[in-house]
Short mmCIF file of N, CA and C in Angstrom, two decimals:
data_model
loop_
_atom_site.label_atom_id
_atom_site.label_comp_id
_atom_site.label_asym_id
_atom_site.label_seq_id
_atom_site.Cartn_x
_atom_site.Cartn_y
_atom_site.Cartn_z
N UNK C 641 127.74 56.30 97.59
CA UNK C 641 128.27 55.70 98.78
C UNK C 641 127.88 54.22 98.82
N UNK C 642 126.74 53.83 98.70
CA UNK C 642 126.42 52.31 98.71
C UNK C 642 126.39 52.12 97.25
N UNK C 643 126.61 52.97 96.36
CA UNK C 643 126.31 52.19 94.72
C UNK C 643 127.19 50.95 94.97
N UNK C 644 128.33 50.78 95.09
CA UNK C 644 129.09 49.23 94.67
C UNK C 644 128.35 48.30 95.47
N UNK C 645 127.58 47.22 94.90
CA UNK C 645 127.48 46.12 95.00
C UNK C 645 128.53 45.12 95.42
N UNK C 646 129.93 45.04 95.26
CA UNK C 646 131.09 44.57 95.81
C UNK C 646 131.60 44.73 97.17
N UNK C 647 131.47 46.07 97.60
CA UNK C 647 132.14 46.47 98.55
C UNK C 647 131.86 46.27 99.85
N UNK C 648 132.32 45.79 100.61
CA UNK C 648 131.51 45.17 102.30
C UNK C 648 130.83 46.59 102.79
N UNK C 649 130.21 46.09 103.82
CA UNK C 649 129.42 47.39 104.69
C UNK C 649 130.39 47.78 105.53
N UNK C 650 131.26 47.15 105.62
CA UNK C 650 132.14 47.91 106.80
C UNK C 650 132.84 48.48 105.96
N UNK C 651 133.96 48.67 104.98
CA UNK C 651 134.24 49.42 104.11
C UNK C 651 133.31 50.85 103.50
N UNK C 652 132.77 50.55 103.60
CA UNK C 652 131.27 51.69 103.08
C UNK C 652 131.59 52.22 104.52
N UNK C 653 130.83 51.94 105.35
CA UNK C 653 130.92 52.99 106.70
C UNK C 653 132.06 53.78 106.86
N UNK C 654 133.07 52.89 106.58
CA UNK C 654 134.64 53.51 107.23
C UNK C 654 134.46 54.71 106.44
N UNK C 655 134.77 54.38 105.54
CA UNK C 655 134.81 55.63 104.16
C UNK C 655 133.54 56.97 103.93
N UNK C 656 132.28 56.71 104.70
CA UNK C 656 131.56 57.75 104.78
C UNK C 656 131.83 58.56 106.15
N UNK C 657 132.18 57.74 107.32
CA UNK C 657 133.31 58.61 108.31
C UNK C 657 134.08 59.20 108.14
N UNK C 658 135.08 58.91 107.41
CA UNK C 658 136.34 59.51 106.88
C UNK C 658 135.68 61.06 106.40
N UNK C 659 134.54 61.06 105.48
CA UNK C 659 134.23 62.15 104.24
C UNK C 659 133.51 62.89 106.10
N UNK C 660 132.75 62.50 106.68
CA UNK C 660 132.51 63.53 107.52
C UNK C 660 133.35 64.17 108.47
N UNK C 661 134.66 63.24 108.60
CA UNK C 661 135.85 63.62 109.80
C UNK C 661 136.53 64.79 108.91
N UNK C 662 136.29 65.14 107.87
CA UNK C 662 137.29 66.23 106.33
C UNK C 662 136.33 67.24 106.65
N UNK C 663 134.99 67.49 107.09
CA UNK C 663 134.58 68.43 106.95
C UNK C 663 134.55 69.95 107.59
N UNK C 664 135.47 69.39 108.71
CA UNK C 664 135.91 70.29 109.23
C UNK C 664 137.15 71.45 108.58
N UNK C 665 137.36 70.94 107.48
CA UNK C 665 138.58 71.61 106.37
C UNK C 665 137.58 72.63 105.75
N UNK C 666 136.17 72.75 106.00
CA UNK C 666 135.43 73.64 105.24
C UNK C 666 135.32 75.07 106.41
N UNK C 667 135.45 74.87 107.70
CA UNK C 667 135.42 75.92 108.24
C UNK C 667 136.63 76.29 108.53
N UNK C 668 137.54 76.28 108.14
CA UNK C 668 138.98 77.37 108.39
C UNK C 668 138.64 78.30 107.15
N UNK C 669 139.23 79.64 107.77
CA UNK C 669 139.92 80.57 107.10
C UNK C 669 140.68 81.19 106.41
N UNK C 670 140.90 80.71 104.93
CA UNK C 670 142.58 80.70 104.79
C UNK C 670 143.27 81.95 103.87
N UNK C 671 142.15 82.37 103.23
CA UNK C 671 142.64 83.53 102.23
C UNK C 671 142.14 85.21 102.98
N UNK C 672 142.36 86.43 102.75
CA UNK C 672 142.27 87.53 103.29
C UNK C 672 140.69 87.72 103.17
N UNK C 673 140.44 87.51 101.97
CA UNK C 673 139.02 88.25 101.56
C UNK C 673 137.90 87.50 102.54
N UNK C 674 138.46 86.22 102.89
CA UNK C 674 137.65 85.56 104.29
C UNK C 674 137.56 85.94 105.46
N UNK C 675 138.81 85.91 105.70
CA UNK C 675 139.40 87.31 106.99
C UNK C 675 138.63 88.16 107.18
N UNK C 676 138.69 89.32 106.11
CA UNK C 676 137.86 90.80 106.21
C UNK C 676 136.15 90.30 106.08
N UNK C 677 135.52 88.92 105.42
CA UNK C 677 134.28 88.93 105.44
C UNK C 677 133.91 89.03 106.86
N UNK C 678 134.52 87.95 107.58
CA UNK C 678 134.12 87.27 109.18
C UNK C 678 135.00 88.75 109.75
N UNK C 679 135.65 89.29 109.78
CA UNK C 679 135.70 90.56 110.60
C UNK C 679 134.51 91.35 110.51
N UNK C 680 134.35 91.86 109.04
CA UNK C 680 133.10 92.85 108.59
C UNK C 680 131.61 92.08 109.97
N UNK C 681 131.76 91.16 109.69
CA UNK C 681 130.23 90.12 109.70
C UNK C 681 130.36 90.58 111.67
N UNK C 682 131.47 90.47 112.44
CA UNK C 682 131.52 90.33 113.70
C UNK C 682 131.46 91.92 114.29
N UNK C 683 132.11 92.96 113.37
CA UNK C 683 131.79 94.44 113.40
C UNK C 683 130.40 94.51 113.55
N UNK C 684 129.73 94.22 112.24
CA UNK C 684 128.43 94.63 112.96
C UNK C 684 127.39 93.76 113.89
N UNK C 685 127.46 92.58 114.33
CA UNK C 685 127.60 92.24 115.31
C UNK C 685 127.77 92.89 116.61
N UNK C 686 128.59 93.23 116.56
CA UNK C 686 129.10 94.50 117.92
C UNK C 686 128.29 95.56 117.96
N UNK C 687 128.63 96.22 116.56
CA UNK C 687 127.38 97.32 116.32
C UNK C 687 126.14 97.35 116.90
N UNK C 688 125.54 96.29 116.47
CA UNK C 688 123.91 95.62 116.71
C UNK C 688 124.18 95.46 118.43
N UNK C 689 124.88 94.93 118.84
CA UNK C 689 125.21 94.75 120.21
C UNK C 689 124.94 95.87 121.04
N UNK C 690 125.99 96.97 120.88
CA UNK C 690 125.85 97.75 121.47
C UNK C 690 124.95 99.29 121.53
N UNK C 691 124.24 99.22 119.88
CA UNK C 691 122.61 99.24 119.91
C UNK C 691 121.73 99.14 120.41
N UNK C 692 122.19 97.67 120.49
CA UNK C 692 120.66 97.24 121.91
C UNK C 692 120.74 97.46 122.99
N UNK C 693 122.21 97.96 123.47
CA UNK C 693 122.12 98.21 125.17
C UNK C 693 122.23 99.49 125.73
N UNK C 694 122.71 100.57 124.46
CA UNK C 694 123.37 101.77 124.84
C UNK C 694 122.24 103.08 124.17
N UNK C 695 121.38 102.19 122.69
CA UNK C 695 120.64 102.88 121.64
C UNK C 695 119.48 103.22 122.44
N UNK C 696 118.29 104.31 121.93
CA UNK C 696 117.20 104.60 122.01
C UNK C 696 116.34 104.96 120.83
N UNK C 697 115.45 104.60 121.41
CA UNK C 697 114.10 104.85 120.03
C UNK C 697 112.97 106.04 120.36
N UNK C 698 113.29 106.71 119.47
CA UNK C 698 112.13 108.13 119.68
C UNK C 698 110.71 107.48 119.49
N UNK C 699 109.78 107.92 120.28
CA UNK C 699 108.26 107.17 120.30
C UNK C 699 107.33 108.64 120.39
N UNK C 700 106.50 108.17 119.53
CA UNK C 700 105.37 109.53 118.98
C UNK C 700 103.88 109.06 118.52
N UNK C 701 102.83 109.61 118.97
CA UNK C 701 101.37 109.37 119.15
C UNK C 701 100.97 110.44 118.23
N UNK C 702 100.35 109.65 117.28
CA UNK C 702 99.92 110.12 115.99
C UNK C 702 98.08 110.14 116.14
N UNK C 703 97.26 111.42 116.37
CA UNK C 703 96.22 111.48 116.85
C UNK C 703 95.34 112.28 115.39
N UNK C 704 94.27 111.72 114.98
CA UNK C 704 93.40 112.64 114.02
C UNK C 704 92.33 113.40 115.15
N UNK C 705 91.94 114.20 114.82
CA UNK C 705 91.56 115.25 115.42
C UNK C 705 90.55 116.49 114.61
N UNK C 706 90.15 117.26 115.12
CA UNK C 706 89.49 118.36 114.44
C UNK C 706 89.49 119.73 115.31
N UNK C 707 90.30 120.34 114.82
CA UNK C 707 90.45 122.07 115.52
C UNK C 707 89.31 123.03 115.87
N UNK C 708 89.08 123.15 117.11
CA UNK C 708 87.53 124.04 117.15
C UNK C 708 87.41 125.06 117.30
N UNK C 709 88.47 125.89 117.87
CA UNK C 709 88.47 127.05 118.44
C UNK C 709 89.59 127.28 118.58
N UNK C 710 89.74 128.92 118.73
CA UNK C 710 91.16 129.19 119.38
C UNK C 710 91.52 129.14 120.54
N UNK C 711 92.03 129.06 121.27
CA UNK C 711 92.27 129.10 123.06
C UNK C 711 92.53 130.36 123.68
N UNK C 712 93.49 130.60 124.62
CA UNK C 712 93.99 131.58 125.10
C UNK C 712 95.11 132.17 124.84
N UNK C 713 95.32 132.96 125.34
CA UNK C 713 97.43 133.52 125.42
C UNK C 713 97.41 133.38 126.26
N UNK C 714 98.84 132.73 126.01
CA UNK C 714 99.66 132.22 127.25
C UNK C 714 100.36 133.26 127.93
N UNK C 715 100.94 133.39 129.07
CA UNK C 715 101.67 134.44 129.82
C UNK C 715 102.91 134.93 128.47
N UNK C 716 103.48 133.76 128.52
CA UNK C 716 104.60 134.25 127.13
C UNK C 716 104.76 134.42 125.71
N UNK C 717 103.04 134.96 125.31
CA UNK C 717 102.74 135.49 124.45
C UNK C 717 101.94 134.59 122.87
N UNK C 718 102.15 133.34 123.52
CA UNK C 718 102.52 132.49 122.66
C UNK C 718 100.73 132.20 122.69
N UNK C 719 100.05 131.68 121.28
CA UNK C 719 98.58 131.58 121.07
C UNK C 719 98.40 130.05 121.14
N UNK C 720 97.10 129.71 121.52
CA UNK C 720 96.49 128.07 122.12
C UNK C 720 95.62 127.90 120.89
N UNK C 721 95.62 126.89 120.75
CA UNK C 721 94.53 126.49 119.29
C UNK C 721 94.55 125.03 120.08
N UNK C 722 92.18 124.85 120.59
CA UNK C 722 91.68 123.60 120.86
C UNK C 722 91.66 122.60 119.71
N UNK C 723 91.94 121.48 120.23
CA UNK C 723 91.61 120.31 119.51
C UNK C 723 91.14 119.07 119.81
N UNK C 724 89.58 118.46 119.23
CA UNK C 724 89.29 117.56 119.98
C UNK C 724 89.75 116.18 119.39
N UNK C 725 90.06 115.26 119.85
CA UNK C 725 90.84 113.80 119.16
C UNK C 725 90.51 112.77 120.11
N UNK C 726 90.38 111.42 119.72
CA UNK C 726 90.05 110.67 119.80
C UNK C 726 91.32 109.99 120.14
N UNK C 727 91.26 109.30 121.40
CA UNK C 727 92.26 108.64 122.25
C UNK C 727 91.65 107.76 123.03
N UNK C 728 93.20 106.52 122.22
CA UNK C 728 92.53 105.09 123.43
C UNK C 728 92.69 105.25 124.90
N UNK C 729 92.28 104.25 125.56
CA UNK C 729 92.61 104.55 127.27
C UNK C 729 93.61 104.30 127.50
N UNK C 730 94.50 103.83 126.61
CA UNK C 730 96.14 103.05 127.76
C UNK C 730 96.89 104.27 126.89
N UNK C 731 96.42 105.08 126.11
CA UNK C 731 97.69 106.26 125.68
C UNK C 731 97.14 107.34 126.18
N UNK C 732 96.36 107.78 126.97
CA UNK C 732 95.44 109.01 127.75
C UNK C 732 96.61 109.43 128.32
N UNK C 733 96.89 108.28 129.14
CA UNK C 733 97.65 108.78 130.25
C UNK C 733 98.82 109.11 130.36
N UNK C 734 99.81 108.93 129.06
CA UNK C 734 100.94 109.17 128.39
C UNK C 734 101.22 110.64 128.02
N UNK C 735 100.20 111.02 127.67
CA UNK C 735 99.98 112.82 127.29
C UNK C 735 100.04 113.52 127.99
N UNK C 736 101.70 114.12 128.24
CA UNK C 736 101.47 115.66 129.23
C UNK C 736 101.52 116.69 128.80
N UNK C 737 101.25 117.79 129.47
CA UNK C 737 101.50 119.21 129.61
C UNK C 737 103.20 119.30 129.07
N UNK C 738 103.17 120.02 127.97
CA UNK C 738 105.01 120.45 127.75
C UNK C 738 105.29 119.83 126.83
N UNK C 739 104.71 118.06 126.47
CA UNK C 739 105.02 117.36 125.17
C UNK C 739 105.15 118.33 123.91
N UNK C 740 106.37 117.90 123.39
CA UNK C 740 106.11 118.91 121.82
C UNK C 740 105.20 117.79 121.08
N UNK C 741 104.52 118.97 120.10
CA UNK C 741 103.60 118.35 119.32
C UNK C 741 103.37 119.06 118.00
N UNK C 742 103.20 118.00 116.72
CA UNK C 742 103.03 119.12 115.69
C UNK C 742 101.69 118.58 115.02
N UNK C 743 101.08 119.92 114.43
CA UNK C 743 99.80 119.80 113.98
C UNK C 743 100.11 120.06 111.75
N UNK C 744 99.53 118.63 111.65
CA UNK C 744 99.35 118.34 110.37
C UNK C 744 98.25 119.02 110.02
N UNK C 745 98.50 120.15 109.17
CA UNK C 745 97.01 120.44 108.52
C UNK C 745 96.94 119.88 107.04
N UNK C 746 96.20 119.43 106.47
CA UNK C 746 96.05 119.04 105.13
C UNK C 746 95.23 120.36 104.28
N UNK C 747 96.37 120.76 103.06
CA UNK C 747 96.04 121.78 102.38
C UNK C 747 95.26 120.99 100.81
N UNK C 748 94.44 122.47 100.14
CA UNK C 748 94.06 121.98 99.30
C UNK C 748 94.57 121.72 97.83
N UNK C 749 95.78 121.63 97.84
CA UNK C 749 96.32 120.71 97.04
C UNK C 749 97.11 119.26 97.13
N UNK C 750 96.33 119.22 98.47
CA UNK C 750 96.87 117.77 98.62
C UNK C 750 98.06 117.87 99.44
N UNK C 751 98.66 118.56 99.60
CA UNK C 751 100.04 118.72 100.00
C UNK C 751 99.73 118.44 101.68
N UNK C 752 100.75 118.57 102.77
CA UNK C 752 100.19 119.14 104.46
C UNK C 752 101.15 120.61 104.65
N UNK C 753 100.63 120.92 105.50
CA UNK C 753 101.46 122.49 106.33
C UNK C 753 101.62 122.33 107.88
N UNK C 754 102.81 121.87 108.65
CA UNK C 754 103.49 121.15 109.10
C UNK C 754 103.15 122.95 110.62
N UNK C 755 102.44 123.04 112.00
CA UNK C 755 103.03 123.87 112.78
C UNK C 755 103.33 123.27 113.83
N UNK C 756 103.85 124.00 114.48
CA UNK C 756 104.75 123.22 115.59
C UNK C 756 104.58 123.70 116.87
N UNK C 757 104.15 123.26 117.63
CA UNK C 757 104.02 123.83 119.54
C UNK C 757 104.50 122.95 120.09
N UNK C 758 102.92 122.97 121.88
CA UNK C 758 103.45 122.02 122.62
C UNK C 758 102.35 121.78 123.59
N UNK C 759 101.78 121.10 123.75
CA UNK C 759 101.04 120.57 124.87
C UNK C 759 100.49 121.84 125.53
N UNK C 760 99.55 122.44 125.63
CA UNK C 760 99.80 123.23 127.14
C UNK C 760 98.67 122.27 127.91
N UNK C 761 97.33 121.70 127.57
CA UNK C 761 96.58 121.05 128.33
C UNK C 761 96.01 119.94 128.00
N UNK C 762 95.52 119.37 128.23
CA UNK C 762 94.83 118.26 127.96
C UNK C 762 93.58 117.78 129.13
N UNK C 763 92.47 117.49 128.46
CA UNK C 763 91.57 117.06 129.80
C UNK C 763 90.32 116.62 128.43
N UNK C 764 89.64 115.28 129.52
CA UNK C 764 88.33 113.96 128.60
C UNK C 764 87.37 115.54 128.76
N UNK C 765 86.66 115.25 127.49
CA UNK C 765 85.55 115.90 127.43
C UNK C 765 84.34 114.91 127.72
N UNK C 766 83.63 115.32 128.55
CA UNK C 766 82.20 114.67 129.28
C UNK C 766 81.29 114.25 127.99
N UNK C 767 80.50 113.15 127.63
CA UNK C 767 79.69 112.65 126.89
C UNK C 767 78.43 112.50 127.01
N UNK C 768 77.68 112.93 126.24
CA UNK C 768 75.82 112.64 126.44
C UNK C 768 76.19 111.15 126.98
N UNK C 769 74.64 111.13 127.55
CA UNK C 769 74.10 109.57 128.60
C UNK C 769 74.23 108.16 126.94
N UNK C 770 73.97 108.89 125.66
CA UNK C 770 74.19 107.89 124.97
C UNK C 770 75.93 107.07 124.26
N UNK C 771 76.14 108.42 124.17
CA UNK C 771 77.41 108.64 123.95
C UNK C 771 78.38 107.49 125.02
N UNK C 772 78.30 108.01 126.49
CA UNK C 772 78.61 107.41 127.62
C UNK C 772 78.40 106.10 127.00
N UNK C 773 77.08 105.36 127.15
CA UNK C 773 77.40 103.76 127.11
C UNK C 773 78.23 103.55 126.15
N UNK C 774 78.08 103.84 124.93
CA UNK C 774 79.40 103.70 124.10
C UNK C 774 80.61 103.60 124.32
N UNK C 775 80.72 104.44 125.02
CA UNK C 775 82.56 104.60 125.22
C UNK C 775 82.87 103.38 126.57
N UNK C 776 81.95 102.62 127.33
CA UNK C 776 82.48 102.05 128.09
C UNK C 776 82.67 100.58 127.40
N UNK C 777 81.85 100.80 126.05
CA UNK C 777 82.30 99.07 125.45
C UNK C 777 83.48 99.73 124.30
N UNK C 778 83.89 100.65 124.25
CA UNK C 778 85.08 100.73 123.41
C UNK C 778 86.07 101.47 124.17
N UNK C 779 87.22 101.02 123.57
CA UNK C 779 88.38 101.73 124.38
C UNK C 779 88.76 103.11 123.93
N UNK C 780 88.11 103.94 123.34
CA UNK C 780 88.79 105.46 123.51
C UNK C 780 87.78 105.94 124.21
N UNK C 781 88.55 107.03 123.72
CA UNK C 781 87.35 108.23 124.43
C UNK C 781 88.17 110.12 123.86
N UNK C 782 86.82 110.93 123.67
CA UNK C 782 87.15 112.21 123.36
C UNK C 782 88.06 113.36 124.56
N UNK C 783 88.79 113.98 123.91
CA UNK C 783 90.03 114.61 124.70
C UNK C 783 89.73 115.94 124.09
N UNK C 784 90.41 116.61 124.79
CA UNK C 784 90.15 118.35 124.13
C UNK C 784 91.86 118.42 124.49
N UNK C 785 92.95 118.84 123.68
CA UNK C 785 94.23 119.13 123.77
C UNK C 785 94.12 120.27 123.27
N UNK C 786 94.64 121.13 124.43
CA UNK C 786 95.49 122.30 124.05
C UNK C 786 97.07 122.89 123.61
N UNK C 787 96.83 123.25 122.35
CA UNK C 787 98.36 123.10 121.84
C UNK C 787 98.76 124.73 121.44
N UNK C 788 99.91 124.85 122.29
CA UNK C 788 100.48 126.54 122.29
C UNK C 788 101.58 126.52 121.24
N UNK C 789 100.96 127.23 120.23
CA UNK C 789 101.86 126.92 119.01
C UNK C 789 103.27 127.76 118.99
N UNK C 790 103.85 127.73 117.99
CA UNK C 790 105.13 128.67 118.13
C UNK C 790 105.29 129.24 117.55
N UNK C 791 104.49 129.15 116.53
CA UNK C 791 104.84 130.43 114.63
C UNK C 791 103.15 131.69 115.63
N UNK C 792 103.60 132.70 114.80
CA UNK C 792 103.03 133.62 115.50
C UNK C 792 101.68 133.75 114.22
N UNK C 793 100.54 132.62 114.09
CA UNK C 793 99.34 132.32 113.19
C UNK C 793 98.36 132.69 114.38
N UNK C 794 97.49 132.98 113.11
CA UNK C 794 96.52 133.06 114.46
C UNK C 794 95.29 132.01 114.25
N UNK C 795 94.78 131.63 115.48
CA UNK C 795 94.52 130.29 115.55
C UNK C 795 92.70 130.40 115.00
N UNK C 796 92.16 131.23 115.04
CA UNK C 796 91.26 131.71 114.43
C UNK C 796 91.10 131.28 113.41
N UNK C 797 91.65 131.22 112.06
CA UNK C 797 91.95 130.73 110.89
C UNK C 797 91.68 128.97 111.17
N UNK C 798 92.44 128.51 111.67
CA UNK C 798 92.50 127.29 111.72
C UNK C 798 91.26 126.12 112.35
N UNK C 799 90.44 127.15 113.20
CA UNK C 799 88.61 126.53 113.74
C UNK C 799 87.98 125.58 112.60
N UNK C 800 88.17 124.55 112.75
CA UNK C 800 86.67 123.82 111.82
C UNK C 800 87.45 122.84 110.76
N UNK C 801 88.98 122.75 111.04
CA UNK C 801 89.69 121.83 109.81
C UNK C 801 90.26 120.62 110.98
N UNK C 802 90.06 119.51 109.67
CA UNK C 802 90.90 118.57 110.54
C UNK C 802 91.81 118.52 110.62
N UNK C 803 92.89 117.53 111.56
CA UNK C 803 94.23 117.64 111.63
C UNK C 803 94.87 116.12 112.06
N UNK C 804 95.96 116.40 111.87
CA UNK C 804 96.92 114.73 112.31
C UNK C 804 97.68 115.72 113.83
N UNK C 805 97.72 115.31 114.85
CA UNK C 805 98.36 115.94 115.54
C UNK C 805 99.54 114.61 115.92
N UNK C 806 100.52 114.66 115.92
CA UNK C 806 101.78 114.15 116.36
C UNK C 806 102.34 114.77 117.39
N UNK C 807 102.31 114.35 118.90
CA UNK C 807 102.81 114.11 119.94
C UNK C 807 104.45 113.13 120.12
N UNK C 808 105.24 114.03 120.19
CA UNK C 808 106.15 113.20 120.65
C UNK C 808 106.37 112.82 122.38
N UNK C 809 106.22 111.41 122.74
CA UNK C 809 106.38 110.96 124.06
C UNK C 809 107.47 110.84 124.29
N UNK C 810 109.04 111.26 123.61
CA UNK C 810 110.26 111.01 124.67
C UNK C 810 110.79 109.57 123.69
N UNK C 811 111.84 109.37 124.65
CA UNK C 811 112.91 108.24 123.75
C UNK C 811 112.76 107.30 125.00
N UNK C 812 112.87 106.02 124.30
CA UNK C 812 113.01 105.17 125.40
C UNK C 812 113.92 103.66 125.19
N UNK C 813 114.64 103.50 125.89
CA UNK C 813 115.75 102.31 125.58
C UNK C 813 115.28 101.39 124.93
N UNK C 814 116.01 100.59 123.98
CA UNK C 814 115.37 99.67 123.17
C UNK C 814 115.63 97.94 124.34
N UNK C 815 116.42 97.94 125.36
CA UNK C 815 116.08 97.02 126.52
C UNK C 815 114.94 97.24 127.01
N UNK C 816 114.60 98.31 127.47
CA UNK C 816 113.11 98.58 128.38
C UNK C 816 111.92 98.86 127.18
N UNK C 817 112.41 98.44 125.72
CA UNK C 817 110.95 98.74 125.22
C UNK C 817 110.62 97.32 124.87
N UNK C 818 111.81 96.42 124.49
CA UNK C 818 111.48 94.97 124.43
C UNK C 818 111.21 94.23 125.81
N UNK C 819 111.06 94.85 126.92
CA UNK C 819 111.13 94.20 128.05
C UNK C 819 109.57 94.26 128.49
N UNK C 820 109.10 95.55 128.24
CA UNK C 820 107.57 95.61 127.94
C UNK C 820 106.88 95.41 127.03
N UNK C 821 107.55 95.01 125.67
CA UNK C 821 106.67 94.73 124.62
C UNK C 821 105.62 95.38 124.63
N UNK C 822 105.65 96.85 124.56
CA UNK C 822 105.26 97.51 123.51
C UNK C 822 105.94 98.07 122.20
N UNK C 823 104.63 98.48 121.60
CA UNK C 823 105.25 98.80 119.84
C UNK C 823 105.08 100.15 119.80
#
């Protein structure tokens, strides 16, 4: 643009105006396969759109734990297997009665064995006086969940192993989950 040494500055300017007033010839559309890109590109667009206003996201509390005992029977036959787990304070209160929940057992080949219930209770188990100061400078604290399974095992077997317990909390709009920013 300025290489010529000859050429006035006003000539130079005119002519680098000109090359930016053309550049608008780069955003038209003119062949099909352009067409269908910028359609494709505005489809999902929409997609994504109406995702975010109409979609939901399943949300689930993934708890390690250790199985202690068996529990009770329930009126509808169904067997309770205790579990104590370790829970922060702002997800305590998220955990109800009825949540389905499945208990990860880890077998000894490495593999897991996947059972499946549901909430029946939940309640903090009380802490020695040392224990106590502890838990008020950290944010969890010990829970005893009762989970009424659905395969007909008996819970006996299962006393004294650890476990992943997965709680599912429900679906919740992806507007109201970015609106609270939580993850």
């Amino acid at each position: 643009m300025f290489n010529n040494p000859f050429s006035s500055f006003h000539d130079t300017v005119a002519e680098a105006k000109e090359e930016r007033e053309q550049l608008d010839r780069l955003l038209t559309i003119s062949t099909p396969r352009e067409r269908l890109l910028v359609a494709l590109i505005a489809l999902l667009l929409f997609l994504l759109a109406a995702w975010l206003l109409f979609g939901n996201v399943a949300r689930s509390l993934a708890l390690d734990g250790l199985l202690v005992e068996a529990g009770e029977t329930l009126p509808e036959g169904r067997r309770t297997v205790q579990a104590l787990v370790w829970v922060g304070s702002d997800a305590a209160p998220r955990i109800e009665a009825g949540m389905p929940a499945a208990l990860e057992l880890a077998l000894a080949d490495g593999d897991s064995d996947i059972i499946e219930g549901r909430i029946a209770a939940i309640a903090a188990v009380p802490l020695s006086e040392g224990l106590a100061a502890l838990s008020a400078r950290v944010p969890v604290a010990v829970y005893r969940v009762d989970i009424a399974l659905d395969e007909s095992l008996d819970p006996a077997s299962l006393a004294g192993r650890n476990c992943r317990i997965v709680i599912e909390l429900g679906s919740q709009s992806l507007v109201s989950l970015m609106r609270t920013g939580q993850s």
